Amino acid sequence: MSALSLVADEKSAETVLAVPGMHCAGCISKIERGLGQTRGILSARVNLSARQVTVRHDPALKPRDLVAELGRIGFEAEPRKGSLARSDSAVRPLLAPLAVAGFATMNVMLLSVSVWSGADGATRSMFHWISALIGVPAIGYAGMPFFRSAWRALRRGRTNMDVPISIGVSIAAALSLYETIVGGRDAWFDGALMLLTFLLAGRVLDAMMRDRARTGVDALLRHAAAGAMAVGADGKLEWRKAEDLAPGTIMRVAAGERLAADGDILSGASRFDQSLLTGESAPVPASVGERVLAGTLNLDAPVDVRVSAAGRDTTLAEIARLMEAAAQDRSRYVRIADRASRLYAPAVHTLAALSFAGWMLAGAGWYHSLVIAVAVLIITCPCALGLAVPVAQVVASGALMRAGIMVKDGSALERLAAVDRALLDKTGTLTLGKPMPDANVLSSLPEDAAAVALALASHSRHPISGALANALAAAGHHAAELTQVTERAGSGVFAQWQGHAVALRRPESANGIAVALDIEGRPIWLIPFADRLRPDTGEALAQLARLGLETTILSGDNPASVAAAARETGLFAQAGASPQDKQDAIERLQNAGHNVLMVGDGLNDGPALARANASIAPGSASDVGLQASDLVFVQDSLLALPRAVRTAQATMRVVKQNFALAIGYNVLAVPLAMAGFVTPMIAALSMSLSSLVVIANSLRLGRAAR
């Protein structure tokens, strides 16, 4: 295991630690505040989606010191395995406990219904024993995630949200077992199991949404080559892992292989697919002395490359870091939960202790006082509060999915609801990204010239050639017979036809995208291409304006093609923008107080998609572009944009209602529990009812995307 410890500047170092045990806003607060109070630590920043913390500290502090400090706070940690390591999912460890808790709850509730219906004597005692046989092991297993977390906090003299939950569940189970053994009237196995089921369901939903938010970086990292064939000084070839490559190493990259590091070509020439990094679909030729980048695909011929940057110094790693850094920003409602979580555990402990002490002083006896204290612990369980956001997000996400819009990050709905500026990339986003040849020019071609053009185009894999071949074939033309066909990288396709030289090549000059059809002895035909706007673009932009969004174009394309799209849509536009330019534009708007929606399709849009308050990509985007965005729409129509914004706004209205319901429930229920009017069973039912009300309210979002 190699610790990721870097010199961030001359006076500090940066270390990234994996912390698999954190799962809520309270954990974020505890880790950042705890590390921030440690001598030698300058700052600590938690990324809950990746479950890691980035610590800037005095270089004298080693990773093991930071691990020990996190252990003192109550969290197990380890140095992250390599700079580009992926995070494990938090969903899988919770599925089995959730399944056990749900199954046991259903069975014990069936038995409880019989008890509530009047079963008495030996029958009631038998049902209590069966409930105990099911409930005790189920509570022990399903409650383990809470018990472990609570124990780690308590043994270091601290507390967290899992402590009152564990105390309430444990005492309820112990009192129920006691009642079962002595033949008492009441047992609360059903309440304890129901509590665990709702809590686990909320955590699973929350973890699922966070995993989706992390997939953008994971998709990018999947494109990094695992290693390369290194050429030694004596010509000996040796396979090295990507992390073992160093500047100056010479690596041999075969055709069809991705590069494991950035470098300069020492020998050979080839074309490289850089769509992963630039969004440009056309292969880029490169020869001796030119720079090539990690993650790009060598298409044609083997080349030798001298490594200039490897590991976390590559352009690919820098983009991944930009995306992760953007993912660390938190939503307003998470910050609210963060603040509330600091008060939750001590407040619940205090209320339960006051209830116990008050009833003891009133002469109720330890058993009755303890039952009331347990009822307070259970009835204050934050199930409804915990479900308020994730359930609304899941229901709204399902509605959008049925409308052809996939939501990858549930928290993005909150951010999307607040956007007031929209920045649209042009190619592939505002347009379909499929340049089509001018139909008037094609119809004016003589039959034999069209046949030659079709034959030449069919010998190339270039997207422009493919579009031309498809258009000519759709018009009923047939390919001519060619000989000596060759394709020259960056120039075009050349051949012989009936003793004449023919070519489909790059024109000497053209305004926009075009190809030249050159048949020896004839005039040269210039075939222009144009990228069409998406269907319903005008109506979509009008709806965005009615929703309060000001829209502009932000594109890396050349000014001529961007100007054409701006004239057609009536939008202001910025052309020739690099990935950094796009990020800077978003940051300027954010600093001016705007909430920005970025709509883009390529990896060159990745940092901007991650930097924006919310981001959307079309389904035709590259794999990494798809993963980098918060939402993906699969239909051609641009109406998906206003539909997603409307649904997000509706979702936030429901979330606010859910918060009000959850808080109102506690305001009414807690005094009743402290006054002794609520048993642990009624407390569990009340808690469950409040959760069901929140769920039912959220289900109204099922029609929000229509």
XYZ file of C-alpha atoms in Angstrom:
706
model
C 0.000 0.000 0.000
C 1.425 3.352 -0.971
C 0.270 6.395 0.896
C -0.668 9.370 -1.166
C 1.285 12.081 0.552
C 2.271 15.036 -1.569
C 4.115 18.250 -1.067
C 1.392 20.780 -1.753
C 3.771 23.728 -1.411
C 7.021 24.477 0.351
C 5.426 24.619 3.823
C 2.678 22.000 3.678
C 1.855 18.535 2.423
C -1.417 16.949 1.337
C -2.571 13.453 2.254
C -5.680 11.629 1.091
C -7.208 9.084 3.492
C -10.033 6.633 2.871
C -12.623 6.668 5.696
C -15.164 3.924 4.914
C -17.109 4.350 8.175
C -18.532 7.830 7.584
C -22.063 7.979 6.274
C -23.758 11.234 7.252
C -23.418 14.965 7.657
C -22.597 14.463 11.327
C -19.550 12.400 10.377
C -18.364 15.207 8.082
C -18.689 17.741 10.847
C -16.966 15.538 13.420
C -13.992 14.728 11.146
C -13.427 18.238 9.829
C -13.772 19.878 13.241
C -11.718 17.178 14.972
C -8.823 17.307 12.518
C -9.016 21.088 12.327
C -8.252 21.313 16.063
C -5.115 19.155 15.727
C -1.729 20.852 15.838
C 0.024 20.688 12.476
C -3.141 20.225 10.388
C -3.963 23.250 8.274
C -7.253 22.045 6.796
C -9.358 18.909 6.307
C -11.921 18.513 3.549
C -14.302 15.532 3.434
C -15.698 14.061 0.214
C -18.636 11.980 1.450
C -19.393 10.524 -2.009
C -15.869 9.084 -2.234
C -15.716 8.554 1.553
C -12.314 10.148 1.811
C -10.770 13.154 3.512
C -8.071 15.364 2.030
C -5.791 16.777 4.727
C -3.352 19.635 4.249
C -0.766 19.497 7.014
C 2.745 20.122 8.247
C 5.167 17.848 6.326
C 6.460 16.589 9.682
C 3.137 14.768 10.186
C 3.086 11.342 8.548
C 0.049 9.438 7.200
C 0.165 7.115 10.222
C -0.184 10.162 12.514
C -3.295 11.253 10.623
C -4.712 7.710 10.799
C -4.139 7.719 14.555
C -5.821 11.107 14.913
C -8.868 9.900 12.976
C -8.953 6.850 15.224
C -9.023 9.123 18.251
C -12.009 10.928 16.740
C -13.775 7.605 16.241
C -13.169 6.648 12.608
C -11.026 3.935 11.085
C -8.963 5.184 8.158
C -6.166 4.192 5.855
C -4.009 6.011 3.315
C -5.673 5.864 -0.059
C -4.296 3.176 -2.365
C -2.695 5.206 -5.155
C -3.723 8.536 -6.548
C -6.470 7.185 -8.798
C -7.914 4.434 -6.604
C -11.656 3.877 -6.735
C -13.911 3.983 -3.694
C -15.909 0.983 -2.477
C -19.696 1.207 -2.513
C -21.463 1.808 0.826
C -24.673 0.162 -0.399
C -23.645 -3.492 -0.405
C -22.755 -3.800 3.327
C -26.226 -2.458 4.232
C -28.330 -4.695 1.951
C -28.161 -7.852 4.052
C -29.019 -6.070 7.353
C -31.906 -4.303 5.571
C -33.231 -7.576 4.178
C -33.021 -9.268 7.592
C -34.674 -6.331 9.373
C -37.489 -6.120 6.793
C -38.175 -9.871 6.825
C -38.165 -10.052 10.630
C -40.382 -6.956 10.928
C -43.083 -8.445 8.703
C -43.154 -11.705 10.655
C -43.098 -10.137 14.124
C -45.780 -7.616 13.115
C -48.081 -10.510 12.117
C -47.689 -11.954 15.604
C -48.201 -8.533 17.214
C -51.495 -8.048 15.358
C -52.772 -11.193 17.037
C -51.687 -9.899 20.456
C -53.334 -6.530 19.814
C -56.506 -8.373 18.728
C -56.917 -9.823 22.174
C -54.724 -12.912 22.414
C -54.082 -13.594 26.060
C -52.637 -16.087 28.456
C -50.606 -18.925 26.988
C -51.270 -17.764 23.415
C -49.850 -14.310 24.049
C -46.859 -15.803 25.877
C -46.200 -18.150 22.967
C -46.378 -15.286 20.450
C -43.947 -13.264 22.583
C -41.492 -16.182 22.659
C -41.731 -16.653 18.884
C -41.215 -12.911 18.424
C -38.172 -13.114 20.698
C -36.715 -16.034 18.728
C -37.098 -14.028 15.517
C -36.448 -10.554 16.877
C -33.377 -10.932 19.122
C -31.002 -12.394 16.486
C -32.470 -10.128 13.796
C -31.944 -7.017 15.956
C -28.432 -8.181 16.796
C -27.537 -8.615 13.115
C -29.454 -5.739 11.491
C -28.422 -3.305 14.196
C -24.722 -4.091 13.837
C -23.940 -1.055 11.580
C -25.342 1.228 14.313
C -23.853 -0.704 17.240
C -20.336 -0.697 15.739
C -20.484 3.015 14.973
C -21.803 3.835 18.446
C -19.178 1.662 20.157
C -16.313 3.286 18.220
C -17.544 6.686 19.376
C -18.244 5.715 22.994
C -14.933 3.977 23.667
C -13.177 7.239 22.795
C -15.484 9.247 25.018
C -17.507 10.712 22.167
C -21.049 10.402 20.844
C -22.789 10.422 17.475
C -26.247 9.923 15.964
C -25.936 6.131 16.269
C -25.513 6.233 20.055
C -29.138 7.129 20.996
C -30.399 4.798 18.253
C -28.328 1.913 19.648
C -29.331 2.665 23.229
C -33.040 2.850 22.328
C -33.014 -0.355 20.288
C -30.933 -2.276 22.842
C -33.044 -1.265 25.848
C -36.297 -1.928 23.955
C -35.060 -5.403 23.004
C -33.806 -6.102 26.555
C -37.073 -4.969 28.197
C -39.060 -7.020 25.673
C -36.994 -10.098 26.448
C -37.481 -9.470 30.165
C -41.258 -9.141 29.644
C -41.249 -12.373 27.641
C -39.352 -14.294 30.327
C -41.498 -13.071 33.233
C -44.756 -13.457 31.215
C -45.515 -9.721 31.094
C -48.126 -8.085 28.883
C -45.915 -5.997 26.585
C -43.013 -6.683 24.260
C -41.580 -4.225 21.709
C -39.588 -6.403 19.331
C -41.795 -5.119 16.478
C -41.029 -1.493 17.323
C -37.267 -2.060 17.500
C -37.240 -3.971 14.200
C -39.423 -1.382 12.468
C -37.060 1.330 13.637
C -34.032 -0.498 12.204
C -35.826 -1.165 8.901
C -36.662 2.476 8.292
C -33.206 3.662 9.342
C -31.442 1.133 7.102
C -33.747 1.940 4.169
C -32.901 5.625 4.483
C -29.165 4.930 4.569
C -29.330 2.582 1.563
C -31.209 5.185 -0.506
C -28.747 7.870 0.504
C -25.732 5.651 -0.293
C -27.192 4.752 -3.705
C -27.480 8.418 -4.620
C -23.925 9.119 -3.457
C -22.575 6.187 -5.497
C -24.231 7.645 -8.587
C -22.550 10.971 -7.911
C -19.170 9.213 -7.806
C -19.528 7.326 -11.132
C -18.241 10.253 -13.204
C -14.744 10.038 -11.769
C -14.800 6.224 -11.832
C -15.715 6.228 -15.538
C -12.811 8.543 -16.247
C -10.392 6.374 -14.289
C -11.449 3.278 -16.220
C -9.838 4.829 -19.315
C -6.390 5.067 -17.718
C -4.087 2.341 -19.058
C -2.848 -0.030 -16.367
C 0.753 0.174 -17.636
C 3.059 0.268 -20.644
C 5.923 -1.593 -22.304
C 9.082 0.274 -21.277
C 12.193 0.258 -23.494
C 15.453 0.008 -21.548
C 18.792 1.596 -22.489
C 19.967 -1.757 -23.879
C 16.781 -2.170 -25.905
C 15.267 -4.644 -23.449
C 11.478 -4.488 -23.179
C 9.834 -4.595 -19.762
C 6.170 -4.208 -18.722
C 5.702 -1.579 -16.014
C 2.638 -0.515 -14.097
C 1.416 3.041 -14.698
C 2.464 4.136 -11.204
C 6.006 2.825 -11.847
C 6.554 4.968 -14.950
C 8.734 8.023 -14.394
C 9.616 11.087 -16.466
C 12.297 10.121 -18.981
C 11.112 6.515 -19.378
C 10.641 5.437 -22.988
C 7.433 3.465 -23.544
C 6.444 1.623 -26.706
C 2.751 2.035 -27.542
C 1.286 -0.415 -30.056
C -1.599 0.394 -32.382
C -4.913 -0.076 -30.575
C -3.355 0.603 -27.160
C -4.095 3.491 -24.781
C -1.267 5.574 -23.373
C -0.420 5.154 -19.693
C 1.373 8.504 -19.329
C 1.864 11.869 -21.020
C 4.922 12.216 -23.236
C 6.586 13.267 -26.493
C 6.904 10.997 -29.535
C 10.499 9.851 -30.071
C 9.956 7.748 -33.197
C 7.065 6.816 -35.447
C 3.862 8.584 -36.433
C 0.234 7.701 -35.898
C -3.239 9.085 -35.316
C -4.648 9.352 -31.809
C -8.249 9.313 -30.616
C -8.351 12.202 -28.129
C -12.136 12.320 -27.802
C -11.724 11.247 -24.164
C -9.931 14.487 -23.356
C -11.031 17.024 -25.938
C -14.406 15.818 -27.197
C -13.062 16.010 -30.740
C -14.296 12.932 -32.612
C -11.800 13.221 -35.497
C -8.479 11.373 -34.891
C -5.514 13.718 -34.409
C -2.240 12.920 -36.282
C 1.000 13.184 -34.296
C 4.627 12.498 -35.173
C 8.158 12.936 -33.757
C 8.405 15.744 -31.205
C 4.663 16.170 -30.696
C 2.987 15.637 -27.328
C 0.537 12.821 -26.654
C -1.567 12.346 -23.521
C -2.411 9.523 -21.135
C -5.781 7.919 -21.797
C -5.766 8.618 -25.550
C -5.947 5.706 -27.998
C -3.192 5.026 -30.557
C -5.063 4.136 -33.747
C -2.654 3.366 -36.593
C 0.981 2.478 -35.918
C 3.373 1.764 -33.028
C 5.255 4.739 -31.593
C 7.957 5.241 -28.978
C 7.113 7.932 -26.427
C 9.374 9.591 -23.867
C 7.356 10.023 -20.673
C 7.051 13.609 -19.458
C 4.364 13.133 -16.785
C 3.031 10.002 -15.092
C 0.590 9.028 -12.368
C -1.217 11.957 -10.765
C 0.758 14.473 -12.894
C -0.958 13.513 -16.148
C -3.659 15.588 -17.811
C -6.121 12.721 -17.210
C -5.428 12.739 -13.463
C -5.749 16.515 -13.342
C -9.228 16.316 -14.879
C -10.176 13.615 -12.345
C -9.000 15.860 -9.506
C -10.995 18.790 -10.842
C -14.115 16.618 -10.943
C -13.548 15.285 -7.411
C -12.833 18.731 -6.028
C -16.084 20.006 -7.490
C -17.947 17.042 -6.007
C -16.919 18.108 -2.498
C -19.195 21.125 -2.541
C -22.273 20.487 -0.454
C -25.883 21.353 -0.817
C -27.792 23.726 1.432
C -29.959 20.969 2.911
C -26.897 18.845 3.709
C -25.470 21.810 5.594
C -28.764 22.117 7.501
C -28.554 18.436 8.416
C -24.907 18.997 9.356
C -25.808 21.664 11.882
C -28.804 19.702 13.182
C -26.718 16.557 13.648
C -24.384 18.321 16.072
C -27.324 18.899 18.401
C -29.312 15.707 17.823
C -27.417 13.174 19.968
C -26.888 15.370 23.068
C -30.465 16.666 22.845
C -31.972 13.171 22.686
C -29.743 11.922 25.512
C -30.735 14.887 27.642
C -34.478 14.450 26.992
C -34.335 10.727 27.766
C -32.290 11.302 30.920
C -34.635 14.068 32.095
C -37.638 11.809 31.495
C -36.053 8.961 33.463
C -34.986 11.219 36.335
C -38.305 13.063 36.448
C -40.383 9.919 36.627
C -38.040 8.392 39.234
C -38.469 11.470 41.388
C -42.224 11.180 40.864
C -42.068 7.672 42.317
C -42.842 5.719 39.143
C -40.130 3.105 39.757
C -37.114 2.166 37.633
C -39.034 -0.099 35.221
C -41.745 2.423 34.331
C -39.215 5.272 34.166
C -36.988 3.232 31.883
C -39.919 2.394 29.552
C -40.742 6.095 29.238
C -37.085 6.961 28.557
C -36.959 4.296 25.834
C -40.162 5.686 24.324
C -38.504 9.131 24.188
C -35.424 7.655 22.501
C -37.528 5.851 19.876
C -40.049 8.593 19.205
C -37.264 11.116 18.546
C -35.652 8.830 15.987
C -34.875 10.949 12.909
C -36.375 8.433 10.431
C -38.816 10.916 8.866
C -36.120 13.570 8.781
C -33.697 11.083 7.244
C -36.219 10.036 4.586
C -37.398 13.571 3.758
C -34.753 14.184 1.107
C -33.757 10.746 -0.321
C -37.316 9.479 -0.866
C -38.343 12.666 -2.691
C -35.190 12.403 -4.784
C -35.793 8.757 -5.653
C -39.454 9.312 -6.654
C -38.595 12.385 -8.745
C -35.687 10.510 -10.326
C -38.037 7.683 -11.297
C -40.489 10.135 -12.869
C -37.699 11.766 -14.852
C -36.373 8.375 -15.918
C -39.769 7.525 -17.412
C -39.572 10.841 -19.270
C -36.186 9.914 -20.714
C -34.026 11.818 -18.229
C -31.690 9.901 -15.950
C -30.741 11.491 -12.629
C -27.320 10.314 -11.458
C -26.952 12.504 -8.398
C -30.058 12.990 -6.288
C -28.685 16.097 -4.584
C -28.416 17.699 -8.023
C -32.209 18.155 -8.032
C -31.835 20.606 -5.167
C -29.116 22.492 -7.016
C -31.005 22.327 -10.303
C -34.071 23.858 -8.681
C -32.041 26.942 -7.776
C -30.277 27.621 -11.095
C -30.807 30.978 -12.768
C -28.160 30.806 -15.509
C -27.720 28.102 -18.163
C -24.554 27.618 -20.255
C -24.964 25.392 -23.303
C -22.153 23.753 -25.249
C -22.863 23.843 -28.976
C -21.772 20.711 -30.825
C -23.621 17.659 -29.598
C -25.610 19.653 -27.051
C -27.426 22.554 -28.665
C -27.020 20.732 -31.971
C -27.300 17.030 -32.693
C -23.519 16.760 -33.156
C -23.951 15.011 -36.500
C -22.823 17.289 -39.358
C -24.833 16.552 -42.501
C -23.773 17.383 -46.088
C -25.625 20.156 -47.901
C -28.508 18.414 -49.700
C -28.594 21.033 -52.498
C -24.938 20.444 -53.353
C -25.392 16.671 -53.354
C -28.388 16.887 -55.668
C -26.358 18.997 -58.103
C -23.586 16.369 -58.446
C -23.528 14.412 -61.722
C -24.370 10.745 -61.274
C -20.824 9.483 -61.896
C -19.324 12.119 -59.557
C -21.753 11.124 -56.814
C -20.779 7.476 -57.347
C -17.081 8.360 -57.006
C -17.779 10.415 -53.855
C -19.731 7.510 -52.340
C -16.929 5.052 -53.107
C -14.251 7.328 -51.654
C -16.290 8.077 -48.525
C -16.986 4.395 -47.918
C -13.220 3.709 -47.537
C -12.856 6.006 -44.507
C -13.969 5.677 -40.891
C -13.980 9.432 -40.406
C -17.405 10.659 -39.166
C -17.619 13.230 -41.981
C -17.032 10.479 -44.571
C -19.600 8.303 -42.869
C -22.213 11.072 -42.975
C -21.508 11.693 -46.674
C -21.670 7.991 -47.539
C -24.969 7.595 -45.682
C -26.509 10.631 -47.409
C -25.455 9.497 -50.907
C -26.595 5.922 -50.306
C -29.936 7.192 -48.974
C -30.313 9.214 -52.197
C -30.041 5.992 -54.252
C -26.481 6.351 -55.562
C -24.198 3.345 -56.075
C -20.448 3.305 -55.413
C -18.054 3.436 -58.374
C -15.199 0.927 -58.710
C -11.920 2.430 -57.540
C -8.326 1.200 -57.559
C -5.228 2.119 -55.563
C -7.306 3.491 -52.681
C -5.260 5.079 -49.890
C -6.271 7.173 -46.897
C -3.762 9.764 -45.724
C -4.133 10.898 -42.124
C -5.317 14.490 -41.955
C -5.561 14.818 -45.772
C -8.316 12.581 -47.125
C -8.957 9.523 -49.311
C -7.159 9.180 -52.687
C -7.718 6.641 -55.519
C -7.782 5.960 -59.269
C -11.064 5.846 -61.221
C -11.119 4.946 -64.908
C -7.510 6.132 -65.266
C -8.123 9.421 -63.460
C -6.879 10.497 -60.056
C -9.755 11.145 -57.673
C -9.818 12.346 -54.085
C -12.133 13.277 -51.256
C -9.886 15.601 -49.355
C -9.543 18.569 -47.045
C -10.258 21.774 -49.021
C -7.627 24.515 -49.245
C -10.063 26.893 -47.590
C -13.631 26.699 -46.358
C -15.958 28.596 -44.058
C -16.938 25.868 -41.608
C -16.889 22.096 -42.103
C -16.492 20.990 -45.767
C -14.784 18.412 -48.021
C -13.549 18.754 -51.596
C -14.440 16.172 -54.266
C -11.528 16.278 -56.732
C -11.845 14.344 -60.033
C -8.940 14.852 -62.415
C -9.967 16.945 -65.440
C -13.122 18.308 -63.812
C -13.962 21.271 -61.564
C -13.606 20.658 -57.835
C -16.886 20.346 -55.926
C -16.931 21.841 -52.430
C -19.411 19.937 -50.232
C -20.247 21.939 -47.064
C -21.544 20.293 -43.877
C -23.841 21.771 -41.274
C -24.824 20.607 -37.782
C -28.579 20.930 -37.181
C -30.133 22.317 -34.019
C -31.975 19.843 -31.839
C -35.749 19.560 -32.301
C -37.856 21.998 -30.247
C -34.825 24.181 -29.469
C -36.821 27.406 -29.759
C -39.629 26.191 -27.488
C -37.133 24.778 -24.946
C -35.231 28.078 -24.732
C -38.513 29.965 -24.346
C -39.597 27.665 -21.486
C -36.228 28.096 -19.765
C -36.690 31.858 -19.983
C -40.173 31.559 -18.420
C -38.629 29.488 -15.604
C -36.265 32.388 -14.915
C -33.096 31.060 -16.577
C -30.891 33.280 -18.709
C -29.221 31.097 -21.357
C -25.971 31.598 -23.279
C -23.730 29.439 -25.489
C -20.264 28.457 -24.178
C -18.392 26.417 -26.775
C -14.867 25.350 -27.665
C -15.730 25.390 -31.377
C -14.444 27.957 -33.855
C -16.116 31.392 -33.876
C -17.702 30.933 -37.316
C -19.732 27.830 -36.414
C -20.660 29.221 -32.982
C -21.801 32.494 -34.537
C -24.139 30.594 -36.861
C -25.773 28.820 -33.908
C -26.026 32.097 -31.982
C -27.781 33.812 -34.896
C -30.198 30.914 -35.263
C -31.132 30.795 -31.561
C -30.801 34.475 -30.692
C -28.451 33.682 -27.770
C -25.235 35.364 -26.747
C -22.218 33.101 -27.267
C -18.549 32.619 -26.337
C -16.437 30.599 -28.811
C -13.023 28.917 -28.569
C -13.386 28.231 -24.841
C -10.934 25.715 -23.350
C -11.957 23.475 -20.405
C -10.277 25.951 -18.073
C -12.056 28.873 -19.769
C -15.385 27.155 -19.180
C -14.577 26.600 -15.526
C -13.511 30.224 -15.162
C -16.727 31.438 -16.780
C -18.791 29.382 -14.342
C -16.803 30.584 -11.343
C -17.249 34.213 -12.396
C -21.002 33.728 -12.568
C -21.040 31.932 -9.212
C -18.985 34.692 -7.608
C -21.546 37.149 -8.934
C -24.235 35.241 -7.023
C -25.661 33.101 -9.825
C -26.467 29.399 -9.729
C -25.218 27.873 -12.965
C -26.547 24.967 -15.038
C -23.931 23.557 -17.455
C -25.124 21.462 -20.407
C -22.309 19.696 -22.286
C -21.363 16.407 -23.872
C -17.583 15.866 -24.025
C -14.869 15.153 -21.519
C -13.520 18.611 -22.333
C -16.743 19.731 -20.636
C -16.072 17.435 -17.638
C -14.504 19.994 -15.277
C -17.204 22.525 -16.185
C -19.951 19.924 -15.668
C -18.520 19.178 -12.226
C -17.884 22.838 -11.341
C -21.407 24.021 -12.170
C -24.169 23.977 -9.558
C -25.967 21.420 -11.734
C -25.109 19.727 -15.021
C -26.907 17.857 -17.780
C -25.502 15.868 -20.727
C -27.248 14.432 -23.786
C -27.303 10.677 -24.207
C -25.075 10.998 -27.291
C -22.186 12.280 -25.152
C -18.974 10.324 -24.653
C -18.931 7.757 -21.866
C -17.006 10.005 -19.520
C -19.129 13.024 -20.413
C -22.206 11.007 -19.511
C -20.764 10.018 -16.171
C -19.470 13.492 -15.337
C -22.910 15.076 -15.447
C -25.670 15.041 -12.838
C -28.457 14.252 -15.304
C -28.564 12.658 -18.779
C -31.377 13.051 -21.316
C -31.704 10.422 -24.018
C -34.139 11.971 -26.480
C -33.095 14.362 -29.264
C -35.515 17.097 -28.142
C -34.090 19.905 -26.017
C -37.384 20.122 -24.097
C -35.745 17.772 -21.586
C -33.979 20.793 -20.074
C -37.058 22.785 -18.931
C -38.764 19.517 -17.926
C -35.866 18.628 -15.611
C -35.811 22.116 -14.072
C -39.588 22.086 -13.428
C -39.359 18.652 -11.791
C -36.451 19.754 -9.622
C -38.389 22.783 -8.427
C -41.384 20.572 -7.586
C -39.074 18.194 -5.732
C -37.731 20.939 -3.514
C -41.253 22.077 -2.647
C -41.995 18.526 -1.479
C -38.695 18.304 0.449
C -39.562 21.468 2.354
C -43.019 20.048 3.132
C -41.367 16.823 4.351
C -39.064 18.754 6.649
C -42.052 20.620 8.074
C -43.943 17.344 8.651
C -40.948 15.707 10.332
C -40.270 18.666 12.613
C -43.966 19.070 13.441
C -44.146 15.388 14.368
C -41.329 15.752 16.903
C -42.798 18.938 18.354
C -46.069 17.111 19.069
C -44.799 13.624 19.914
C -41.845 14.287 22.218
C -43.845 16.088 24.964
C -46.427 13.274 24.919
C -43.667 10.660 25.295
C -42.022 12.561 28.161
C -45.403 12.885 29.853
C -45.761 9.094 29.850
C -48.633 8.882 27.368
C -46.616 6.834 24.873
C -45.326 3.282 25.195
C -42.301 2.111 23.170
C -44.690 0.324 20.786
C -46.781 3.453 20.210
C -43.566 5.420 19.840
C -42.398 3.019 17.125
C -45.800 3.192 15.397
C -45.781 7.002 15.577
C -42.269 7.119 14.209
C -43.294 4.744 11.408
C -46.465 6.740 10.691
C -44.455 9.948 10.378
C -42.130 8.159 7.959
C -45.082 6.861 5.928
C -46.575 10.357 5.732
C -43.274 11.658 4.380
C -43.134 8.793 1.853
C -46.757 9.361 0.746
C -46.119 13.063 0.286
C -43.051 12.261 -1.817
C -44.995 9.854 -4.028
C -46.908 12.831 -5.445
C -43.761 13.549 -7.441
C -44.468 10.487 -9.560
C -46.273 12.712 -12.071
C -43.969 15.718 -11.801
C -42.095 15.100 -15.065
C -45.144 15.026 -17.333
